[in-house]
Coordinates of N, CA and C in Angstrom, one line a residue:
M1 N 225.2 24.2 -45.6 CA 224.8 25.1 -46.2 C 223.4 25.8 -46.7
Q2 N 223.0 27.1 -46.2 CA 221.8 27.7 -46.0 C 221.5 27.6 -47.5
R3 N 220.1 26.9 -47.9 CA 219.7 26.9 -49.3 C 218.3 27.8 -48.8
K4 N 217.7 28.2 -50.2 CA 216.6 28.7 -50.2 C 215.6 28.2 -50.5
I5 N 214.3 28.2 -49.7 CA 213.2 26.8 -50.0 C 211.7 27.6 -49.9
L6 N 211.5 27.2 -51.2 CA 209.9 27.6 -51.6 C 208.6 26.7 -51.0
I7 N 207.7 27.2 -50.1 CA 206.8 26.3 -50.2 C 205.8 26.7 -50.7
A8 N 205.0 26.1 -51.5 CA 203.8 26.4 -52.2 C 202.7 25.8 -51.7
E9 N 201.9 26.0 -51.0 CA 200.9 25.6 -49.5 C 199.8 26.4 -49.1
D10 N 198.6 26.4 -49.9 CA 197.7 27.0 -49.7 C 197.1 27.0 -48.1
N11 N 197.4 26.0 -47.1 CA 196.8 25.6 -45.7 C 198.0 26.3 -45.5
T12 N 197.1 27.8 -44.6 CA 198.8 28.4 -43.7 C 199.6 27.8 -42.5
E13 N 198.7 27.7 -41.8 CA 199.0 26.5 -40.6 C 200.1 25.8 -40.8
L14 N 199.4 24.6 -42.4 CA 200.9 23.6 -42.2 C 201.7 24.5 -42.7
S15 N 201.8 25.8 -43.5 CA 202.9 26.2 -44.3 C 203.7 26.6 -43.5
D16 N 203.2 27.2 -42.4 CA 204.0 28.0 -41.5 C 204.7 27.0 -39.9
M17 N 204.2 25.8 -40.3 CA 204.9 24.7 -39.1 C 206.1 24.1 -40.0
M18 N 205.6 24.1 -41.3 CA 207.0 23.3 -42.2 C 207.9 24.7 -42.2
R19 N 207.6 25.7 -42.1 CA 208.6 26.8 -42.4 C 209.4 27.1 -41.3
N20 N 209.1 27.1 -40.2 CA 209.5 26.6 -38.4 C 210.6 25.8 -38.6
Y21 N 210.2 24.7 -38.8 CA 211.2 23.1 -39.0 C 212.5 23.6 -39.9
L22 N 211.9 24.0 -40.7 CA 213.1 24.9 -42.1 C 213.6 25.6 -41.6
I23 N 213.6 26.7 -41.0 CA 214.3 27.7 -40.3 C 215.2 26.8 -39.4
K24 N 214.6 26.2 -38.3 CA 215.7 25.9 -37.5 C 216.7 24.3 -38.5
A25 N 216.3 24.3 -39.1 CA 217.5 23.4 -40.3 C 218.5 24.4 -40.5
G26 N 218.1 25.4 -40.8 CA 219.4 26.0 -41.3 C 218.8 27.1 -42.8
H27 N 217.6 27.0 -42.8 CA 217.3 27.5 -44.6 C 216.5 28.4 -44.8
V28 N 216.6 29.5 -45.5 CA 215.9 30.7 -45.9 C 214.5 30.3 -46.3
V29 N 213.4 30.1 -46.0 CA 211.8 30.1 -46.4 C 211.0 31.2 -47.1
Y30 N 211.0 31.0 -48.1 CA 209.9 31.6 -48.6 C 208.2 30.6 -48.8
Q31 N 207.0 31.6 -48.9 CA 205.6 30.9 -48.6 C 205.2 31.5 -50.0
A32 N 204.2 30.5 -50.8 CA 203.4 31.0 -51.8 C 202.2 30.2 -51.2
F33 N 201.2 31.0 -51.8 CA 199.8 30.2 -51.1 C 199.2 30.1 -52.2
D34 N 199.0 30.4 -53.6 CA 198.4 29.8 -54.4 C 199.6 29.3 -55.9
G35 N 199.1 28.7 -56.7 CA 199.6 28.1 -57.8 C 200.3 29.5 -58.6
A36 N 199.7 30.4 -59.5 CA 200.4 31.4 -59.6 C 201.1 32.5 -59.1
Q37 N 201.1 32.5 -57.9 CA 202.4 33.0 -57.0 C 203.0 32.4 -56.8
A38 N 203.5 30.9 -56.6 CA 204.5 29.9 -56.5 C 205.2 30.1 -57.7
I39 N 204.4 30.1 -59.2 CA 205.1 30.4 -60.3 C 206.2 31.5 -60.2
D40 N 205.6 32.5 -59.7 CA 206.3 34.3 -60.1 C 207.3 34.0 -59.0
M41 N 207.2 33.7 -58.0 CA 208.2 33.7 -56.9 C 209.2 32.3 -57.5
A42 N 208.8 31.4 -57.5 CA 209.6 30.5 -58.3 C 211.2 31.2 -59.4
A43 N 210.1 31.8 -60.3 CA 211.0 32.7 -61.3 C 211.5 34.1 -61.2
K44 N 211.5 34.9 -60.2 CA 212.1 35.7 -59.5 C 212.8 35.3 -58.3
M45 N 213.3 34.4 -57.5 CA 214.3 34.4 -56.6 C 215.0 33.2 -56.9
R46 N 214.3 32.4 -58.1 CA 215.3 30.5 -57.7 C 215.7 29.9 -56.7
P47 N 214.8 29.5 -55.9 CA 214.9 28.9 -54.9 C 215.7 27.3 -55.4
D48 N 216.3 27.2 -53.8 CA 217.1 25.4 -53.9 C 216.4 24.5 -54.3
L49 N 214.9 24.5 -53.8 CA 214.1 23.5 -53.5 C 212.7 24.3 -53.4
I50 N 212.0 23.4 -53.9 CA 210.8 23.6 -53.9 C 209.4 22.6 -53.1
L51 N 208.4 22.8 -52.0 CA 207.8 22.2 -51.6 C 206.6 22.3 -52.3
L52 N 205.8 21.3 -52.7 CA 205.0 21.9 -53.6 C 203.6 21.0 -53.6
D53 N 202.1 21.4 -52.8 CA 201.3 21.4 -52.9 C 200.7 20.7 -54.2
I54 N 199.6 20.1 -54.6 CA 198.8 19.8 -55.4 C 197.4 20.8 -55.5
M55 N 196.9 20.5 -54.8 CA 195.5 21.0 -54.4 C 196.0 22.6 -54.1
M56 N 196.1 23.8 -54.9 CA 195.8 24.8 -54.9 C 195.0 25.8 -55.4
P57 N 194.6 27.2 -54.8 CA 194.0 27.6 -55.9 C 194.7 28.2 -57.3
V58 N 194.2 29.3 -58.2 CA 194.4 29.6 -59.4 C 195.1 28.7 -60.4
K59 N 196.3 28.4 -59.9 CA 196.6 27.2 -60.6 C 197.1 25.7 -59.8
D60 N 197.2 24.7 -60.2 CA 197.4 23.7 -59.5 C 198.8 23.2 -59.2
G61 N 199.3 22.3 -58.4 CA 200.2 21.9 -58.6 C 201.0 20.9 -59.8
Y62 N 200.0 20.4 -60.3 CA 200.5 19.9 -61.9 C 200.9 21.0 -62.1
E63 N 200.4 22.1 -62.7 CA 200.3 23.3 -63.4 C 201.8 23.8 -63.2
V64 N 201.8 24.1 -62.3 CA 203.2 24.5 -61.3 C 204.4 23.8 -61.7
C65 N 204.4 22.4 -61.6 CA 205.4 21.7 -61.6 C 206.0 21.4 -63.1
N66 N 205.0 21.9 -64.0 CA 205.5 22.0 -65.5 C 205.6 22.9 -65.6
T67 N 205.3 24.2 -65.5 CA 205.8 25.5 -65.8 C 206.8 25.7 -65.3
V68 N 206.9 25.9 -64.0 CA 208.0 25.7 -63.3 C 209.6 24.9 -63.8
R69 N 209.6 24.0 -64.4 CA 210.1 23.0 -65.0 C 210.8 23.3 -66.2
G70 N 210.2 24.3 -66.7 CA 210.3 25.0 -67.8 C 211.9 26.2 -67.8
F71 N 212.1 26.2 -66.7 CA 212.8 27.5 -66.3 C 214.1 27.1 -65.3
L72 N 213.6 25.8 -64.3 CA 214.1 25.8 -63.5 C 214.8 23.9 -62.8
N73 N 215.7 23.9 -62.5 CA 216.0 22.6 -62.8 C 216.4 21.9 -61.0
S74 N 216.1 23.0 -59.6 CA 215.9 22.7 -58.4 C 215.3 21.2 -58.5
P75 N 215.7 20.7 -57.2 CA 214.7 19.8 -56.7 C 213.3 20.2 -56.6
I76 N 211.8 19.1 -56.8 CA 210.7 19.6 -56.1 C 210.3 18.0 -55.7
I77 N 209.5 18.5 -54.2 CA 208.9 17.7 -53.3 C 207.5 18.3 -53.3
V78 N 206.8 17.0 -53.8 CA 205.0 17.1 -53.7 C 204.6 16.7 -52.5
T79 N 203.9 17.6 -52.0 CA 203.3 17.0 -50.4 C 201.7 17.2 -50.6
S80 N 200.9 15.7 -50.8 CA 199.8 16.2 -51.0 C 199.1 15.2 -50.1
A81 N 197.5 15.0 -49.8 CA 197.0 14.1 -49.4 C 196.5 13.2 -50.6
R82 N 196.8 13.5 -51.6 CA 196.8 12.4 -52.8 C 197.3 11.1 -53.0
E83 N 197.2 9.8 -52.7 CA 197.6 8.7 -52.6 C 197.2 7.9 -54.1
A84 N 196.9 8.4 -54.9 CA 196.6 7.1 -55.7 C 197.9 7.0 -56.9
E85 N 197.7 5.8 -57.2 CA 199.4 5.8 -57.8 C 199.8 6.8 -59.0
E86 N 198.5 7.2 -59.8 CA 198.3 7.7 -61.2 C 198.8 9.3 -60.9
D87 N 198.1 10.0 -60.0 CA 198.7 11.2 -59.0 C 200.2 11.5 -59.0
K88 N 200.6 10.0 -58.3 CA 202.4 9.9 -58.6 C 203.1 10.4 -59.7
L89 N 202.4 9.1 -60.7 CA 203.0 9.3 -61.6 C 203.3 10.2 -62.5
R90 N 202.0 11.1 -62.6 CA 201.7 12.1 -63.2 C 202.5 13.0 -63.0
L91 N 202.5 13.3 -61.4 CA 204.2 14.3 -60.9 C 205.0 14.0 -61.2
F92 N 205.5 13.0 -60.9 CA 207.4 12.5 -61.7 C 207.5 12.8 -63.2
E93 N 206.1 12.8 -63.7 CA 206.3 12.4 -64.9 C 206.7 13.9 -65.5
L94 N 206.3 14.8 -64.6 CA 206.4 16.6 -65.2 C 207.5 17.0 -64.0
G95 N 208.0 16.4 -64.2 CA 209.8 16.4 -62.9 C 209.7 16.9 -61.9
A96 N 208.6 15.9 -61.1 CA 209.0 16.3 -59.5 C 210.1 15.3 -59.0
D97 N 210.9 14.9 -58.6 CA 211.9 14.6 -57.4 C 211.6 13.6 -56.4
D98 N 210.2 14.0 -55.5 CA 210.1 13.3 -54.5 C 208.5 13.7 -54.3
Y99 N 207.4 12.7 -53.5 CA 206.2 13.3 -53.3 C 206.2 11.9 -51.3
I100 N 205.3 13.6 -50.7 CA 205.6 13.1 -49.3 C 203.7 12.5 -49.5
T101 N 203.2 12.0 -48.9 CA 202.0 11.9 -48.8 C 201.2 12.7 -47.3
K102 N 200.3 13.4 -47.3 CA 199.7 14.3 -45.9 C 199.2 13.0 -45.1
P103 N 199.0 13.4 -43.8 CA 200.1 13.8 -43.1 C 200.9 13.2 -42.9
F104 N 201.8 14.0 -42.6 CA 203.8 13.8 -42.8 C 204.3 14.1 -41.5
S105 N 205.3 13.3 -41.3 CA 206.4 13.7 -40.0 C 207.0 15.5 -40.7
F106 N 207.0 16.2 -40.0 CA 207.9 17.5 -40.3 C 208.9 16.9 -40.4
K107 N 209.6 16.6 -38.9 CA 211.2 16.1 -39.2 C 211.6 15.4 -40.7
E108 N 210.5 14.2 -40.9 CA 211.0 13.2 -42.3 C 211.2 14.0 -43.1
A109 N 209.8 15.2 -43.2 CA 209.8 16.4 -44.3 C 211.3 16.7 -44.5
V110 N 212.2 17.5 -43.2 CA 213.1 18.4 -43.4 C 214.2 17.1 -43.5
M111 N 214.5 16.1 -43.4 CA 215.3 15.3 -43.8 C 215.3 14.8 -45.5
R112 N 214.0 15.1 -46.0 CA 214.1 14.7 -47.3 C 214.4 15.9 -48.2
V113 N 214.2 17.1 -47.4 CA 214.6 18.7 -48.3 C 216.4 18.1 -48.4
N114 N 216.8 17.9 -47.1 CA 218.0 17.8 -47.0 C 218.8 16.7 -47.8
A115 N 218.2 15.9 -47.8 CA 218.9 14.8 -48.8 C 218.6 14.5 -50.5
Q116 N 217.6 15.8 -50.7 CA 217.2 16.0 -52.2 C 218.1 17.4 -52.4
L117 N 218.6 18.2 -51.4 CA 219.8 19.0 -51.6 C 220.9 18.7 -51.9
R118 N 221.3 17.6 -50.9 CA 222.5 17.2 -50.8 C 223.3 16.1 -52.1
R119 N 222.0 15.5 -52.5 CA 222.0 14.8 -54.2 C 221.8 15.5 -55.3
Y120 N 221.3 17.1 -55.0 CA 221.5 17.7 -56.1 C 222.8 18.6 -56.1
Y121 N 223.2 19.2 -55.0 CA 224.2 20.1 -55.0 C 225.2 20.0 -54.6
D122 N 225.4 18.5 -53.8 CA 226.7 18.2 -53.2 C 226.9 17.0 -54.1
F123 N 226.6 15.7 -54.1 CA 227.0 14.7 -55.2 C 226.8 14.5 -56.5
N124 N 226.4 15.8 -57.0 CA 226.2 15.9 -58.2 C 227.5 16.6 -58.9
K125 N 228.6 17.8 -57.9 CA 229.8 18.4 -58.4 C 230.9 17.6 -59.0
K126 N 230.7 17.9 -60.1 CA 232.2 17.6 -61.0 C 233.6 17.6 -60.4
P127 N 234.1 16.5 -61.1 CA 235.5 16.6 -60.2 C 236.4 17.8 -60.7
I128 N 236.2 18.7 -61.8 CA 236.6 19.8 -62.5 C 236.9 20.6 -61.7
T129 N 238.3 21.1 -61.0 CA 238.5 22.4 -59.9 C 238.3 23.5 -60.8
N130 N 237.9 24.6 -60.0 CA 238.2 25.5 -60.5 C 239.0 26.3 -61.2
D131 N 240.5 25.6 -60.6 CA 241.7 26.3 -60.5 C 242.3 25.3 -61.9
A132 N 242.1 24.4 -62.5 CA 242.7 23.4 -63.5 C 242.2 24.0 -64.8
E133 N 243.5 24.0 -65.5 CA 243.6 24.5 -67.0 C 242.7 23.9 -67.7
R134 N 241.7 24.9 -68.7 CA 240.5 23.6 -69.5 C 241.1 24.0 -70.9
R135 N 240.6 22.8 -71.7 CA 241.0 23.3 -73.0 C 240.0 23.1 -73.9
Y136 N 239.6 23.6 -74.7 CA 238.4 23.6 -75.8 C 239.1 24.1 -76.9
E137 N 238.9 23.3 -77.7 CA 239.6 23.0 -79.0 C 240.7 24.1 -79.3
N138 N 241.1 25.1 -79.7 CA 242.2 26.1 -79.6 C 241.6 26.9 -78.6
L139 N 240.6 27.3 -77.7 CA 240.7 27.5 -76.5 C 241.3 27.5 -75.0
T140 N 242.1 27.8 -74.7 CA 242.5 27.5 -73.5 C 242.1 28.9 -72.1
I141 N 241.4 27.9 -71.2 CA 241.0 28.8 -69.9 C 242.0 28.7 -68.9
S142 N 242.7 29.6 -68.2 CA 243.4 29.0 -67.1 C 242.9 30.3 -65.8
P143 N 242.1 29.4 -65.0 CA 241.4 30.4 -64.1 C 242.2 30.5 -63.1
E144 N 243.2 29.5 -62.6 CA 244.4 30.3 -61.8 C 244.4 31.7 -62.1
R145 N 245.5 31.8 -63.3 CA 246.3 33.1 -63.9 C 245.0 33.8 -64.6
F146 N 243.6 33.7 -64.2 CA 242.9 34.5 -64.7 C 242.9 34.6 -66.5
E147 N 243.5 33.7 -67.0 CA 243.3 33.8 -68.6 C 242.8 32.9 -69.3
A148 N 242.6 33.9 -70.7 CA 241.9 33.1 -71.6 C 242.8 33.0 -73.0
R149 N 243.3 32.0 -73.5 CA 244.0 32.2 -74.9 C 243.4 31.7 -76.0
V150 N 243.6 32.2 -77.3 CA 242.8 31.5 -78.4 C 244.1 31.1 -79.3
S151 N 244.4 30.0 -79.3 CA 246.0 29.6 -80.4 C 246.8 30.3 -79.8
G152 N 246.9 30.2 -78.3 CA 248.1 31.2 -77.8 C 247.9 32.9 -77.3
K153 N 247.0 33.3 -78.2 CA 246.9 34.7 -78.1 C 245.6 35.3 -76.9
L154 N 246.3 35.9 -76.4 CA 245.8 36.7 -75.1 C 244.5 37.4 -75.1
L155 N 243.4 36.7 -74.9 CA 242.2 37.4 -75.4 C 241.6 38.7 -74.2
N156 N 241.6 39.6 -74.7 CA 241.6 41.2 -73.6 C 240.0 40.9 -73.0
L157 N 239.9 40.4 -71.9 CA 238.4 40.1 -71.2 C 238.8 40.9 -70.1
S158 N 237.3 41.3 -69.6 CA 237.2 42.3 -68.3 C 237.1 41.1 -67.1
N159 N 237.1 41.6 -65.6 CA 237.1 40.3 -65.0 C 235.8 40.1 -65.1
K160 N 234.5 40.5 -65.5 CA 233.3 40.0 -65.3 C 232.8 38.7 -67.0
E161 N 234.1 39.4 -67.6 CA 233.9 38.9 -68.8 C 234.6 37.2 -68.5
F162 N 235.8 37.1 -68.1 CA 236.6 36.1 -67.9 C 235.7 35.1 -67.2
K163 N 235.1 35.7 -65.6 CA 234.3 34.9 -64.6 C 232.9 34.1 -65.6
L164 N 232.7 35.4 -66.5 CA 231.4 34.8 -67.3 C 231.9 33.1 -68.0
L165 N 232.9 33.6 -68.8 CA 233.6 32.4 -69.6 C 233.9 31.3 -68.7
D166 N 234.5 31.4 -67.3 CA 234.5 30.1 -66.7 C 234.0 29.7 -66.3
A167 N 232.6 30.4 -65.7 CA 231.4 29.3 -65.4 C 230.8 28.8 -66.4
L168 N 230.6 29.2 -67.6 CA 230.0 28.5 -69.0 C 230.7 27.3 -69.2
T169 N 231.8 27.5 -69.2 CA 232.4 26.4 -69.7 C 232.9 25.1 -69.0
L170 N 232.8 25.5 -67.8 CA 233.1 24.8 -66.2 C 232.1 23.5 -66.7
D171 N 230.5 24.4 -66.7 CA 229.6 23.3 -67.1 C 229.3 23.2 -68.6
A172 N 229.7 23.1 -69.3 CA 229.6 22.7 -70.7 C 228.3 21.7 -71.1
D173 N 226.9 22.7 -71.8 CA 226.2 21.8 -72.4 C 224.7 22.6 -71.4
R174 N 225.4 22.9 -70.2 CA 224.6 23.1 -69.2 C 223.8 24.1 -69.3
I175 N 222.4 24.8 -69.4 CA 221.8 25.9 -69.7 C 222.0 26.4 -68.3
F176 N 222.1 28.0 -68.5 CA 221.9 28.6 -67.0 C 221.5 29.4 -67.1
S177 N 220.5 29.9 -65.8 CA 219.3 31.4 -66.4 C 220.3 32.2 -66.0
K178 N 220.0 33.7 -66.2 CA 220.3 35.1 -66.2 C 220.8 35.2 -64.3
Q179 N 219.9 34.7 -63.6 CA 220.1 35.2 -62.0 C 220.6 33.6 -61.4
Q180 N 221.1 32.4 -62.0 CA 222.1 31.5 -62.0 C 223.5 32.1 -62.0
L181 N 223.6 32.6 -63.3 CA 225.0 33.7 -63.9 C 225.1 34.8 -62.7
I182 N 224.1 35.5 -62.5 CA 224.3 36.5 -61.6 C 225.1 35.7 -60.6
D183 N 224.3 34.9 -60.0 CA 225.2 34.2 -58.5 C 226.3 33.6 -58.7
R184 N 226.9 33.1 -60.0 CA 228.4 32.8 -60.1 C 229.1 33.9 -60.6
V185 N 228.7 34.8 -61.1 CA 230.1 35.5 -61.5 C 229.6 36.8 -60.4
W186 N 228.4 37.3 -60.4 CA 228.6 38.6 -59.8 C 228.5 38.1 -58.0
G187 N 227.6 37.0 -57.7 CA 227.9 37.1 -56.3 C 226.3 37.5 -55.7
T188 N 226.6 37.4 -54.5 CA 224.8 37.9 -53.4 C 225.4 39.1 -53.3
D189 N 226.8 39.7 -53.3 CA 227.3 40.8 -52.7 C 226.3 42.1 -53.6
E190 N 226.5 41.8 -54.7 CA 226.3 43.0 -56.0 C 224.9 43.1 -55.8
Y191 N 224.1 44.2 -56.6 CA 222.7 44.2 -56.9 C 223.2 44.3 -58.6
I192 N 223.0 43.2 -59.7 CA 223.1 43.1 -61.0 C 221.1 42.9 -61.6
D193 N 220.8 43.6 -62.4 CA 219.8 43.1 -63.0 C 220.1 42.4 -64.2
E194 N 219.1 42.0 -64.9 CA 219.6 40.8 -65.9 C 219.8 41.5 -67.0
N195 N 219.6 42.5 -67.2 CA 220.0 43.3 -68.5 C 221.6 43.3 -68.6
T196 N 221.9 43.4 -67.2 CA 223.7 43.7 -67.2 C 224.1 42.0 -67.7
V197 N 223.5 41.0 -67.5 CA 224.0 39.7 -68.0 C 224.1 39.9 -69.4
A198 N 222.9 40.1 -70.0 CA 222.8 40.1 -71.3 C 223.8 41.2 -72.2
V199 N 224.2 42.0 -71.5 CA 225.4 43.0 -72.0 C 226.6 42.1 -71.9
T200 N 226.8 41.4 -70.9 CA 227.9 40.9 -70.7 C 228.5 40.0 -71.6
V201 N 227.2 39.0 -71.6 CA 226.9 37.9 -72.3 C 227.2 38.4 -74.0
A202 N 226.7 39.7 -74.5 CA 227.3 40.2 -75.8 C 228.3 40.3 -76.0
R203 N 229.2 41.2 -74.7 CA 230.7 41.8 -75.1 C 231.2 40.7 -75.4
L204 N 231.1 39.5 -74.6 CA 231.9 37.9 -74.3 C 231.7 37.5 -75.8
R205 N 231.1 37.2 -75.9 CA 230.2 36.6 -77.4 C 231.1 37.0 -78.6
E206 N 231.2 38.6 -78.6 CA 231.8 39.2 -79.8 C 233.0 39.1 -79.9
K207 N 233.9 39.0 -78.4 CA 235.5 38.9 -78.8 C 235.7 37.5 -78.9
L208 N 235.1 36.4 -78.8 CA 235.0 35.1 -79.2 C 235.1 35.1 -80.6
Q209 N 233.9 35.3 -81.1 CA 233.9 35.6 -82.6 C 234.7 36.0 -83.5
R210 N 235.5 37.3 -83.0 CA 236.2 37.8 -83.6 C 237.4 36.4 -83.9
E211 N 237.3 35.5 -83.4 CA 238.3 34.5 -83.3 C 237.9 33.1 -83.7
G212 N 236.8 33.2 -84.0 CA 236.3 32.2 -84.7 C 235.4 31.4 -83.8
I213 N 235.3 31.7 -82.7 CA 234.5 30.7 -81.3 C 233.2 31.0 -81.6
N214 N 232.0 30.5 -81.6 CA 231.0 30.5 -81.5 C 230.2 29.8 -80.4
N215 N 230.7 29.7 -79.5 CA 230.0 28.5 -78.6 C 228.9 28.5 -77.7
I216 N 229.1 30.0 -77.5 CA 228.0 30.4 -76.5 C 227.0 31.0 -77.2
V217 N 225.4 30.0 -76.7 CA 224.4 29.4 -77.6 C 223.5 30.2 -76.6
T218 N 222.3 30.9 -77.2 CA 221.5 31.4 -76.4 C 220.0 30.7 -76.1
V219 N 219.5 30.2 -75.5 CA 218.8 29.2 -75.1 C 217.1 30.1 -75.2
W220 N 216.6 30.7 -75.8 CA 215.3 31.2 -75.6 C 214.6 31.2 -74.7
G221 N 214.2 31.6 -74.1 CA 213.1 31.3 -72.7 C 213.6 30.6 -71.4
F222 N 215.2 30.6 -72.2 CA 216.0 29.4 -70.8 C 217.1 30.8 -70.0
G223 N 218.2 30.6 -71.1 CA 219.3 31.5 -70.6 C 219.9 31.3 -71.8
Y224 N 221.4 30.9 -71.3 CA 222.9 30.8 -72.0 C 223.4 29.4 -71.8
K225 N 223.9 29.0 -73.0 CA 224.8 27.9 -72.1 C 226.3 27.7 -73.3
W226 N 227.5 26.8 -72.9 CA 228.1 26.7 -73.3 C 227.9 25.1 -74.4
Q227 N 228.3 25.7 -75.8 CA 227.8 24.4 -76.6 C 229.2 23.7 -76.7
S228 N 229.4 22.9 -76.2 CA 230.5 21.5 -76.7 C 230.6 20.9 -78.3

């Protein structure tokens, strides 16, 4: 599957080489050339994986990793000429998933990228299917019939409200950013801004609260989750 990769690397030649290899592997690639730009792009485009250099202008890789981990769970692979164990340990403590020492093989880097993507997006999938009926106390969700009921009473939900409820409950306790909910509920074919997500969440929450259900939680600065 085609994934969005963000390369945060101030060496333009190295960045372009890595970009070419990743494009050949079937990915969509974006490039940032300083740490501040990397944080801004990560927040806006929500990449599926980040290749992160440590020594960058404006903000270094440590600050980028620490900041990005506050709003994004996607894998981060650090690429650096630093070989000291304390550098590697620090990055892993900040949330990095892998560490490649420069100079490195571009083919190996692509293999590591694909391995992280498989591990994160494929191997961690839950066995529950979207069509399986699910129960949360007195709430029943039937994706196959596009129905949600509270103690047997049918909830009057719009198409997007139901899809939002389905997405949140399917991964209960997981925090979803607004962009992740856009991808799951509206898809990539519609242009939706984050305010639309907030409005839809508010409408859904109000309808559930009328029935005594208060499980949709706002996690300030991050997004929303269904609290089990």
